[in-house]
Coordinates of C-alpha atoms in Angstrom, one line a residue:
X5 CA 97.2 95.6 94.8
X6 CA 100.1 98.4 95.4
X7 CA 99.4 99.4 92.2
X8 CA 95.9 99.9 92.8
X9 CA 95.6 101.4 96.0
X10 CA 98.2 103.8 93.9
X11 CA 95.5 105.3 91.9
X12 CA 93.0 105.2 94.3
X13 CA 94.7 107.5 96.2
X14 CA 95.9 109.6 93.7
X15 CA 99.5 110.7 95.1
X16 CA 102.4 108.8 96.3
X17 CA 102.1 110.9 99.7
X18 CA 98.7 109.2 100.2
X19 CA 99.8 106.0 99.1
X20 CA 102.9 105.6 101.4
X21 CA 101.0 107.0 104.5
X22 CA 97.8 104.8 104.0
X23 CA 100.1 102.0 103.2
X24 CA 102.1 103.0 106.3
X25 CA 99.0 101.9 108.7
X26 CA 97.6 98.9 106.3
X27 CA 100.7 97.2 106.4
X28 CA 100.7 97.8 110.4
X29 CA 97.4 96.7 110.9
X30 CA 97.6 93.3 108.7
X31 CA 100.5 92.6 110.9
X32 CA 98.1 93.1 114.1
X33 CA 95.1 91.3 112.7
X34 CA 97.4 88.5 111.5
X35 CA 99.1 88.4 114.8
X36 CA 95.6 88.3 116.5
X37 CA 94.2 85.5 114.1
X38 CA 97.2 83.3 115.0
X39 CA 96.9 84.1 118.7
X40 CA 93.3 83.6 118.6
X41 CA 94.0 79.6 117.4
X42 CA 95.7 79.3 121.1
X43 CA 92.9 80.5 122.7
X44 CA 94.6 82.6 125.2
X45 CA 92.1 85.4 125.3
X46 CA 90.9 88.4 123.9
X47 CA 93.7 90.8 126.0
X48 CA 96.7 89.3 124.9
X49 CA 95.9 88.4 121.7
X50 CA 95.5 92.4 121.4
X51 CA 98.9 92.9 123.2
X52 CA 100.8 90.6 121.7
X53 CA 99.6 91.9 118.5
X54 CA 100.8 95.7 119.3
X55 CA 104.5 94.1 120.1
X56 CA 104.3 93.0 116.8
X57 CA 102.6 95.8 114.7
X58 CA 105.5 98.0 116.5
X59 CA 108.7 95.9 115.9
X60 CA 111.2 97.1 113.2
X61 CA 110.3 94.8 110.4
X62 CA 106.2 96.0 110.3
X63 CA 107.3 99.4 110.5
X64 CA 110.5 99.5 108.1
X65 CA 107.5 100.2 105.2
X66 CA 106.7 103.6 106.6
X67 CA 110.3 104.0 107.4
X68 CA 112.4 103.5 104.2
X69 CA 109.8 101.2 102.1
X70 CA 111.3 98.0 102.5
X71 CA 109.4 95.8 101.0
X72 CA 110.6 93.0 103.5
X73 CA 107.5 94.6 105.7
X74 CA 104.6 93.3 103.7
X75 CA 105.9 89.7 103.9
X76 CA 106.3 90.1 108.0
X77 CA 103.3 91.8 107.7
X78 CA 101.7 88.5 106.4
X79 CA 103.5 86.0 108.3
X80 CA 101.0 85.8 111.6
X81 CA 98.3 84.4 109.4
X82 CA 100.5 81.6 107.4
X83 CA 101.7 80.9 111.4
X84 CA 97.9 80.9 112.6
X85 CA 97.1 78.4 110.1
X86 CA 100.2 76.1 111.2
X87 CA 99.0 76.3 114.2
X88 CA 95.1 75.0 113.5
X89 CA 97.1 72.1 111.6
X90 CA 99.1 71.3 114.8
X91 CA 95.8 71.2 116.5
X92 CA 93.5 69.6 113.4
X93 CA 95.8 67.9 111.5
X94 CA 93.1 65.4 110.1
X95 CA 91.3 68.6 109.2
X96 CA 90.8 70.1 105.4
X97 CA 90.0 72.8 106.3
X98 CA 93.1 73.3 108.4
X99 CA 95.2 72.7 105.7
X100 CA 93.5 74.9 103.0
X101 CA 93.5 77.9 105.8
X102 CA 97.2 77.1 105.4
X103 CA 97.4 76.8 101.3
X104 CA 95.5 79.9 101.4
X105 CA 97.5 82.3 103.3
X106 CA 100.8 80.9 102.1
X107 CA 99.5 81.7 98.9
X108 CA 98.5 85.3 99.9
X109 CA 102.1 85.6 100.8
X110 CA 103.3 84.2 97.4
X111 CA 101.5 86.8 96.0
X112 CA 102.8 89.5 97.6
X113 CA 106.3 89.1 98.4
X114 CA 108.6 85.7 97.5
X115 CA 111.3 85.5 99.5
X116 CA 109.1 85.8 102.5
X117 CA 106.8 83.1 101.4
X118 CA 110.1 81.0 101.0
X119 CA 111.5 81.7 104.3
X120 CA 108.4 81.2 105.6
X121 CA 107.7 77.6 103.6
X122 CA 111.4 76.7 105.4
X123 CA 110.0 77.6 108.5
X124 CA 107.4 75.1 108.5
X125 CA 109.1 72.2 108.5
X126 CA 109.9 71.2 111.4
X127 CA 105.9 71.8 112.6
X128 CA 104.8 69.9 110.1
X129 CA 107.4 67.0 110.9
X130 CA 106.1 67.4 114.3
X131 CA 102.9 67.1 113.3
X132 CA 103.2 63.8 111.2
X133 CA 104.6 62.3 113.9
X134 CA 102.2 63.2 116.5
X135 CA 98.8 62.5 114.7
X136 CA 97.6 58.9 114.4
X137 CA 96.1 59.2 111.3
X138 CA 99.2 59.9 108.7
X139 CA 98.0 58.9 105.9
X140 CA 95.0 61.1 105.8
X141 CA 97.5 64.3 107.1
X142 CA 99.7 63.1 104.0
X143 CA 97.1 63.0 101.9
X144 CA 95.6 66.1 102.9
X145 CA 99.1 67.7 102.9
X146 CA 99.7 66.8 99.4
X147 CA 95.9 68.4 98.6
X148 CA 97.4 71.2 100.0
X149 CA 100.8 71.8 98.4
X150 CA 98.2 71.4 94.8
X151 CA 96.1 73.7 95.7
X152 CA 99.2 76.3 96.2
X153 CA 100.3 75.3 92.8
X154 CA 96.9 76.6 91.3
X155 CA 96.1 79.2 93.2
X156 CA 99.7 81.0 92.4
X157 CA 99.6 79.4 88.8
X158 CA 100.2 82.9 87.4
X159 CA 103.3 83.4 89.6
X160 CA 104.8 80.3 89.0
X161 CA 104.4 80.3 85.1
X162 CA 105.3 84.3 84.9
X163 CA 108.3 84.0 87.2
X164 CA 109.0 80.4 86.1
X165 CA 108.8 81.8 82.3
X166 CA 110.9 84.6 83.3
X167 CA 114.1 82.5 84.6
X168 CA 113.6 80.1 82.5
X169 CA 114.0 81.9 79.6
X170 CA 116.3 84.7 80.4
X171 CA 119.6 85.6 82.2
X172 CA 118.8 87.6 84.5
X173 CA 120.2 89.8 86.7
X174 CA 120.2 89.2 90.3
X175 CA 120.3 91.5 93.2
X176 CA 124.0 92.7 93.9
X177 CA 125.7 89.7 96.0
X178 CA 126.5 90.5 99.6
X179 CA 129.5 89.4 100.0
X180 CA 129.7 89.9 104.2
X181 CA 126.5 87.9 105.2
X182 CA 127.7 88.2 108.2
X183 CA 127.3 91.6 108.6
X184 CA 123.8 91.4 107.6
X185 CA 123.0 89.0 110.2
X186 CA 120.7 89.6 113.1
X187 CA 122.3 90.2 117.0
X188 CA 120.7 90.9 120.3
X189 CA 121.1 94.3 121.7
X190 CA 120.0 96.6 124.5
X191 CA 119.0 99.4 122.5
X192 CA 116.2 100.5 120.0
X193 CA 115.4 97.7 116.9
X194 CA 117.2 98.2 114.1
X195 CA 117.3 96.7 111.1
X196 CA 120.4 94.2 112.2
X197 CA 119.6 94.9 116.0
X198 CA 116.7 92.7 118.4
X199 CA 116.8 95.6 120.4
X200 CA 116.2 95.2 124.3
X201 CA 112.5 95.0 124.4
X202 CA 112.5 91.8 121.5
X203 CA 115.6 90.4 123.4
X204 CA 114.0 89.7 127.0
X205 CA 111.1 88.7 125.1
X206 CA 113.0 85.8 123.0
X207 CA 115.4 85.1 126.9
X208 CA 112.3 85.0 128.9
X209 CA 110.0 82.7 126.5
X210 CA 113.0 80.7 125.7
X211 CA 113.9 80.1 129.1
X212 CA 110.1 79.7 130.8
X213 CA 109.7 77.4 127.5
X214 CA 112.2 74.5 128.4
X215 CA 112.3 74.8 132.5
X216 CA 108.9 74.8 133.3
X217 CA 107.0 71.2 133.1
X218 CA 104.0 73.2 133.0
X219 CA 105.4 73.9 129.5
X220 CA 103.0 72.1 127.0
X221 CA 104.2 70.2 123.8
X222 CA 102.9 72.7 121.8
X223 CA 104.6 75.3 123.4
X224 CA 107.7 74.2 122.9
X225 CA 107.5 73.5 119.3
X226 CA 106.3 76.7 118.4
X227 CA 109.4 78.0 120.4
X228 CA 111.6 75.4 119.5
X229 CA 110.5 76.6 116.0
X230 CA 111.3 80.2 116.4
X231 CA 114.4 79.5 117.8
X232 CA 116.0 78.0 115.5
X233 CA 115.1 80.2 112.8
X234 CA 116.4 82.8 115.0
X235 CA 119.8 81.2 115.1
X236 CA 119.8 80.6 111.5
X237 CA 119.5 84.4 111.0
X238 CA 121.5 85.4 113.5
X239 CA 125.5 85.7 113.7
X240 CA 126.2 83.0 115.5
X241 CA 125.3 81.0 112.2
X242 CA 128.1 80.6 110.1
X243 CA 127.0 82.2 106.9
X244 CA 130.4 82.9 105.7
X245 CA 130.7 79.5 105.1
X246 CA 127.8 79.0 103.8
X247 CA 127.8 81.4 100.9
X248 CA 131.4 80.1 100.2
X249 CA 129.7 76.2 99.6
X250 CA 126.3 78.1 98.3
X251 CA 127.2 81.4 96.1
X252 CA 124.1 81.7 95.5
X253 CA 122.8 82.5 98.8
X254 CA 124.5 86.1 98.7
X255 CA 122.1 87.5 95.5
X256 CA 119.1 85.2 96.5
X257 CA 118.7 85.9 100.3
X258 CA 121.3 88.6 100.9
X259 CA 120.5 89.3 104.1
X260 CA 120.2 87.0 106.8
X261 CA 118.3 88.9 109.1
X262 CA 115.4 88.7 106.4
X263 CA 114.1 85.6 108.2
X264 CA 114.2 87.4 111.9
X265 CA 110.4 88.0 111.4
X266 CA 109.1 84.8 111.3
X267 CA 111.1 83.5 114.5
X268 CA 109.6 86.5 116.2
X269 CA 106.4 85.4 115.5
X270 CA 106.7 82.3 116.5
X271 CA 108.3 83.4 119.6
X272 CA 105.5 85.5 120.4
X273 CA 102.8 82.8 120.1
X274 CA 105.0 80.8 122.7
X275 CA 104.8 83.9 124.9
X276 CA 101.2 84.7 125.0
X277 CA 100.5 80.5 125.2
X278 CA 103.2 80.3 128.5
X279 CA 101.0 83.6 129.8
X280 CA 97.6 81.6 129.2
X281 CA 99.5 78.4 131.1
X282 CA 101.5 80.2 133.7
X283 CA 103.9 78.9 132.8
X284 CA 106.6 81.2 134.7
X285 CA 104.5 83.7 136.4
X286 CA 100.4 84.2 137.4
X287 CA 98.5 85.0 134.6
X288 CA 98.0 88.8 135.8
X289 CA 101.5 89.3 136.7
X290 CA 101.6 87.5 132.8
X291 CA 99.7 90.3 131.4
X292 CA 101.5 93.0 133.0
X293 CA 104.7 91.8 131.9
X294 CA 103.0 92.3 128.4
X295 CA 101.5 95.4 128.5
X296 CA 105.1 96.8 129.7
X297 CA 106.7 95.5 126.9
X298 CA 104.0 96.6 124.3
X299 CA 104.2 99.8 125.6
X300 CA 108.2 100.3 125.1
X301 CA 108.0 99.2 121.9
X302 CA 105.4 101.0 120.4
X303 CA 107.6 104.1 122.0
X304 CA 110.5 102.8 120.4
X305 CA 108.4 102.4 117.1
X306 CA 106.9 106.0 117.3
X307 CA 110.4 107.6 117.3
X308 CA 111.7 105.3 114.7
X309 CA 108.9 106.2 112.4
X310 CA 108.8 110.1 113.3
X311 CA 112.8 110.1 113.2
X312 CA 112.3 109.0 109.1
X313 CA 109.5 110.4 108.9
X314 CA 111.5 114.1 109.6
X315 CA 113.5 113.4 106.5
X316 CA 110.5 115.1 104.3
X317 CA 110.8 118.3 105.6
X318 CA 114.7 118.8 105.3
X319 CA 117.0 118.8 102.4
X320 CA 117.5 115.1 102.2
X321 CA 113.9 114.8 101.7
X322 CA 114.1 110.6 101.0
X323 CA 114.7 108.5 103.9
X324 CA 117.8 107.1 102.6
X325 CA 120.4 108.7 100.1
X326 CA 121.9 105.1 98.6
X327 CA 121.6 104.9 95.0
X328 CA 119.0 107.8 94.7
X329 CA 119.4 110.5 91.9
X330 CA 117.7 113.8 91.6
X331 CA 117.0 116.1 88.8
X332 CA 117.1 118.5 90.5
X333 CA 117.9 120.6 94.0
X334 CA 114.8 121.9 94.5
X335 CA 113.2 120.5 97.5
X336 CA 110.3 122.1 97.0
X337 CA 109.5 121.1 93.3
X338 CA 110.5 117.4 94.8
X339 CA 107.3 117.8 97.6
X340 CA 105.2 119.1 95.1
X341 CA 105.4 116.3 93.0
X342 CA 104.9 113.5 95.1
X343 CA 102.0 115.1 96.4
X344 CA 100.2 115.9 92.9
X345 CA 98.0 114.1 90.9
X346 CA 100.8 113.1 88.6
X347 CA 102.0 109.8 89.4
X348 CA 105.1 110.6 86.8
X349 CA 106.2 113.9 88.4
X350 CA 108.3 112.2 91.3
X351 CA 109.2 109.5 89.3
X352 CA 110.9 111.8 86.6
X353 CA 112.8 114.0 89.5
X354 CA 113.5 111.1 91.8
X355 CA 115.0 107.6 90.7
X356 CA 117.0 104.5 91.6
X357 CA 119.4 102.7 88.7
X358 CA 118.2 99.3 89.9
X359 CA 119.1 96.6 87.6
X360 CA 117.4 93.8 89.5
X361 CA 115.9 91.1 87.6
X362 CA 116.9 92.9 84.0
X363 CA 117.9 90.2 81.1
X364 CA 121.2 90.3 80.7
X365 CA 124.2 88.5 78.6
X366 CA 125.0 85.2 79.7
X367 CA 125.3 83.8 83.9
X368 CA 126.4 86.6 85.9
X369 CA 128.6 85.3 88.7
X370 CA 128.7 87.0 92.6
X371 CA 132.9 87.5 91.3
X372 CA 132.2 89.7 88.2
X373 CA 129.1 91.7 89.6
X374 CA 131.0 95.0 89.8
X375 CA 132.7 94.8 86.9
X376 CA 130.0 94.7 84.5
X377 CA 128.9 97.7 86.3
X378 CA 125.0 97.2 86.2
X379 CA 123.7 100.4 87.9
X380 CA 126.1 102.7 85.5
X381 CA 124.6 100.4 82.8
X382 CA 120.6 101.4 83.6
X383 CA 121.5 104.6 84.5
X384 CA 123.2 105.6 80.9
X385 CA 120.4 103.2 78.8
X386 CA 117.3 103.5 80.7
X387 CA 117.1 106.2 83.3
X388 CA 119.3 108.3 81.9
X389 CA 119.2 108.0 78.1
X390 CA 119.9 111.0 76.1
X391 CA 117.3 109.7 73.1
X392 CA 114.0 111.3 73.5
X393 CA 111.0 109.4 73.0
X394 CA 107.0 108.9 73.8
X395 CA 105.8 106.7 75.6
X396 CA 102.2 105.0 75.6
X397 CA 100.2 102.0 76.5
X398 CA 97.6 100.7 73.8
X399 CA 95.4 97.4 74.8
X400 CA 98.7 96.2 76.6
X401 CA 101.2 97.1 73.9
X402 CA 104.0 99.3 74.9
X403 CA 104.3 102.3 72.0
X404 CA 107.7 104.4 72.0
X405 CA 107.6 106.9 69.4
X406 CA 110.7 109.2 68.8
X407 CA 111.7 111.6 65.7
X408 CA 115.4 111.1 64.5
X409 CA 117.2 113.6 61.9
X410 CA 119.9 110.7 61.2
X411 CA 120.1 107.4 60.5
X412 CA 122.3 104.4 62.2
X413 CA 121.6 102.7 65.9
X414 CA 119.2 103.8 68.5
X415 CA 119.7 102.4 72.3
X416 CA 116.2 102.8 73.2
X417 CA 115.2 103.2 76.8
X418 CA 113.0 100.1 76.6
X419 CA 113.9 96.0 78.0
X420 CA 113.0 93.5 76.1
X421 CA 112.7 90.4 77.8
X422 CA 112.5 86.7 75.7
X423 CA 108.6 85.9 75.0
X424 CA 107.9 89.4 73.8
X425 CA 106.6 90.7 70.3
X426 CA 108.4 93.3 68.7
X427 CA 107.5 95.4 66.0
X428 CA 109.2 98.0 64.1
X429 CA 107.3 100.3 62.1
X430 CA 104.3 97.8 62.0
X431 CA 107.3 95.0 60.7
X432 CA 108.0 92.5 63.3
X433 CA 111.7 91.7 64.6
X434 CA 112.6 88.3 65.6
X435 CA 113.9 88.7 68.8
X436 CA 117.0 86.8 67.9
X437 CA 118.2 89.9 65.5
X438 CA 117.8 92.5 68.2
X439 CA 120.7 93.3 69.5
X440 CA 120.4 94.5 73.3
X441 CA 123.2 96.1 76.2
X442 CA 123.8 94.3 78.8
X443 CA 121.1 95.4 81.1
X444 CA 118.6 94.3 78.5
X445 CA 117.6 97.4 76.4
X446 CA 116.7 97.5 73.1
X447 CA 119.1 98.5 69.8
X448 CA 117.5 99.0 66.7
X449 CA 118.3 101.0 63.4
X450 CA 116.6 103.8 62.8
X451 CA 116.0 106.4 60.0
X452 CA 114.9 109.3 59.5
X453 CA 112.0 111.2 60.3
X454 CA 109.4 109.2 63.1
X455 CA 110.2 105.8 64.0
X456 CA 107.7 103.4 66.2
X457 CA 108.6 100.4 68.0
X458 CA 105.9 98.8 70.2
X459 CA 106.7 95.6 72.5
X460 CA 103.9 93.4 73.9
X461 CA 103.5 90.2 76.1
X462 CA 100.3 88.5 76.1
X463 CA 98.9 85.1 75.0
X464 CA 99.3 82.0 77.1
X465 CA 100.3 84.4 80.7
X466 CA 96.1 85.9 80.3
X467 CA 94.6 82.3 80.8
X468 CA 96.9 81.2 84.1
X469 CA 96.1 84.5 85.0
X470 CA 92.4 83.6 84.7
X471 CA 93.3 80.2 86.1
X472 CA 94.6 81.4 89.2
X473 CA 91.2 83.9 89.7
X474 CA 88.9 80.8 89.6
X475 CA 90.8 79.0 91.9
X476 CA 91.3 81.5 94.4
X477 CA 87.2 82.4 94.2
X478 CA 86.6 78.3 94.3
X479 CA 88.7 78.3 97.6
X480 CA 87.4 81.0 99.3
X481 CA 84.0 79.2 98.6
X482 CA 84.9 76.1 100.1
X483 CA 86.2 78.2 102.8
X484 CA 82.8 80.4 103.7
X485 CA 80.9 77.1 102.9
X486 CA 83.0 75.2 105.6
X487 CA 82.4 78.1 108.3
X488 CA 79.2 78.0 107.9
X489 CA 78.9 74.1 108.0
X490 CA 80.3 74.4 111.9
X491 CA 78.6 77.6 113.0
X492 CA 75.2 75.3 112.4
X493 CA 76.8 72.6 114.0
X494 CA 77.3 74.2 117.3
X495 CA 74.3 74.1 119.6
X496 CA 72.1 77.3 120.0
X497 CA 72.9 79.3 123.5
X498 CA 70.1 79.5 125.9
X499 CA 69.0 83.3 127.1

């Protein structure tokens, strides 16, 4: 979709500002769809959803582009659908709303839709226990968790294919998760920070949550729910520990305070239902409380955004300075390219050695990370590489050209992952005889004069590709079909 909107646009200026307010306002119409499942009203609905929209998380795409914001983007709807399953949990069309927008969030961003599938579990044990017909919840559960499995079919296979039959790389183990856990403070959000406005909210629901018997069971779960995910994010968790007994966690999850988003959202949906109920206050006194809050934090958002957002008009020019090379010092010619038509210009003058998910040589353990020195790696083979070739894309077959007045090895600037076809001067390698570095580029022999190597990936990966389309157009069928099934059930309105 990113990649699309991309060339829309035509310019990676247009694309991060337009991308800027469509990842906001999915983050508000999510957060209104889920608050809309409560019932709690048109008004806070709206509010709640400009507390969201604003926090640190939504906005940290128009900030600094992490990608972290699409996934909390997302969230509200996967949470809105929980909630119609709490309410209908004998209800298909409950749980394909759910299979649905988990499966939007698969789509877009992983680790969220993971944090997110943890999430759930304790409402949906809560659920099971609660409704009287299990069986059918079970059944239709297990409906459900197919119907994810086809309509991601292309993501499972691709990435399944992918780990399956590579080493790969992982992102750089954080080795103080700790540090990268979230805290409550009385200042602005930041990205480790609750800041003061999302701290009083998370006290005040928390508290008005479990005191008040006017507090109803749903209530509670939802901020039972987003509590605890808070306190697994938080400090107070001890993830020291836990990445000694799980390594893993420190390249997988990294950061803690990636699953701060969806406790929020839960939180908030507690909020706005105790507002409905009175829970701790009279419903206008409710709605005030709100409307303060929403407007603090969409001032504390403004800055935060205007603050990076000053970056493009000084030297710096990037939001952040962390791994990123430039070819060169002039701002200007920097500007210039990321507002032309040439989608290459910025990328050629601004980059990021980022070996992330490469194929590599053997298991790489958290221990001896550094030491294989990964970014020098994709910097010197890839970004960097002193051999000078053409690039092109023919019917989905990656052709790299490049003229060569000797013979003997050529590191070409060019991965080649297991699964691939490659073929030298219209001969085809097996990929067993190619030697590669360790960040996954190519060696081959070459001789003199022009040399050709072209690498595709195709075959089985177009029809789950295809797979996944139908069921995602058979859904959303069943889906329009079933809406319109109870709009013609309700009775007609007298005038």
């Amino acid at each position: 979709m990113n990649g699309f909107i991309l060339l829309v646009l035509g310019s990676w200026y247009k694309y991060e500002v337009f991308t800027g307010i469509l990842v906001s306002f999915l983050a508000g119409s999510g957060t209104v769809f889920a608050t809309k499942k409560l019932e709690v009203g048109n008004k806070i609905a709206v509010f709640t959803a400009a507390v969201y929209m604003s926090s640190f998380w939504v906005n940290s795409w128009a900030a600094s582009q992490m990608f972290t914001a699409w996934g909390a983007a997302l969230m509200p709807f996967v949470v809105g659908s929980i909630i119609s399953v709490i309410k209908q949990p004998t209800k298909m069309r409950s749980l394909v709303s759910l299979s649905l927008t988990g499966s939007l969030l698969i789509q877009t961003h992983m680790l969220s839709a993971i944090v997110t599938a943890i999430g759930l579990v304790l409402p949906l044990i809560a659920t099971f226990l609660i409704t009287k017909d299990r069986v059918i919840f079970l059944k239709h559960l297990m409906i459900g968790i197919a119907l994810v499995g086809l309509l991601n079919v292309n993501v499972i296979t691709n990435t399944g294919g992918l780990f399956l039959n590579n080493d790969l790389i992982p992102p750089f183990p954080n080795l103080n998760m700790e540090n990268a856990a979230t805290i409550f403070s009385t200042g602005s959000q930041t990205v480790t920070q609750l800041g003061l406005i999302l701290s009083i909210v998370i006290f005040v629901q928390i508290s008005a949550s479990y005191l008040s018997k006017k507090s109803t069971s749903l209530n509670r779960l939802l901020t039972t729910s987003g509590s605890l995910i808070l306190v697994i994010s938080s400090q107070y968790f001890p993830w020291q520990y836990m990445a000694d007994f799980f390594p893993v966690l420190q390249s997988f999850l990294q950061f803690p305070l990636r699953l701060t988003p969806l406790a929020v959202v839960f939180i908030l949906m507690g909020l706005a239902l105790s507002i409905k109920e009175e829970v701790w206050c009279d419903f206008q006194v409710g709605q005030i409380f709100l409307v303060v809050l929403m407007l603090f934090s969409i001032n504390d958002a403004f800055r935060n955004v205007k603050r990076a957002a000053g970056y493009w008009n000084t030297s710096q020019v990037t939001t952040t300075t962390a791994n990123v090379k430039k070819r060169t010092t002039d701002t200007n010619q920097i500007r210039d390219a990321f507002t032309s038509r040439n989608l290459a210009a910025g990328l050629e003058l601004v980059y990021k050695n980022k070996p992330d998910y490469l194929p590599t040589k053997g298991k790489v353990l958290a221990s001896e990370y550094a030491s294989r020195q990964f970014y020098t790696q994709v910097g010197k083979y890839l970004n960097e590489n002193k051999l000078k070739v053409n690039k092109s894309v023919v019917d989905g077959k990656l052709i790299v050209t490049w003229r060569s007045q000797i013979t003997g090895k050529a590191y070409l600037p060019v991965v080649v992952y297991s699964g691939a076809t490659v073929r030298q001067d219209g001969e085809k390698l097996e990929l067993s005889t190619i030697k590669k570095t360790d960040v996954g580029s190519a060696i081959v022999n070459q001789h003199k004069g022009i040399n050709e190597v072209t690498v595709e990936y195709g075959g089985k990966w177009q029809i789950v590709n295809i797979l996944s389309i139908i069921s995602w157009l058979l859904t959303l069928t069943y889906m329009i079909n079933s809406k319109f099934r109870i709009q013609s059930k309700r009775p007609f309105k007298q005038i």
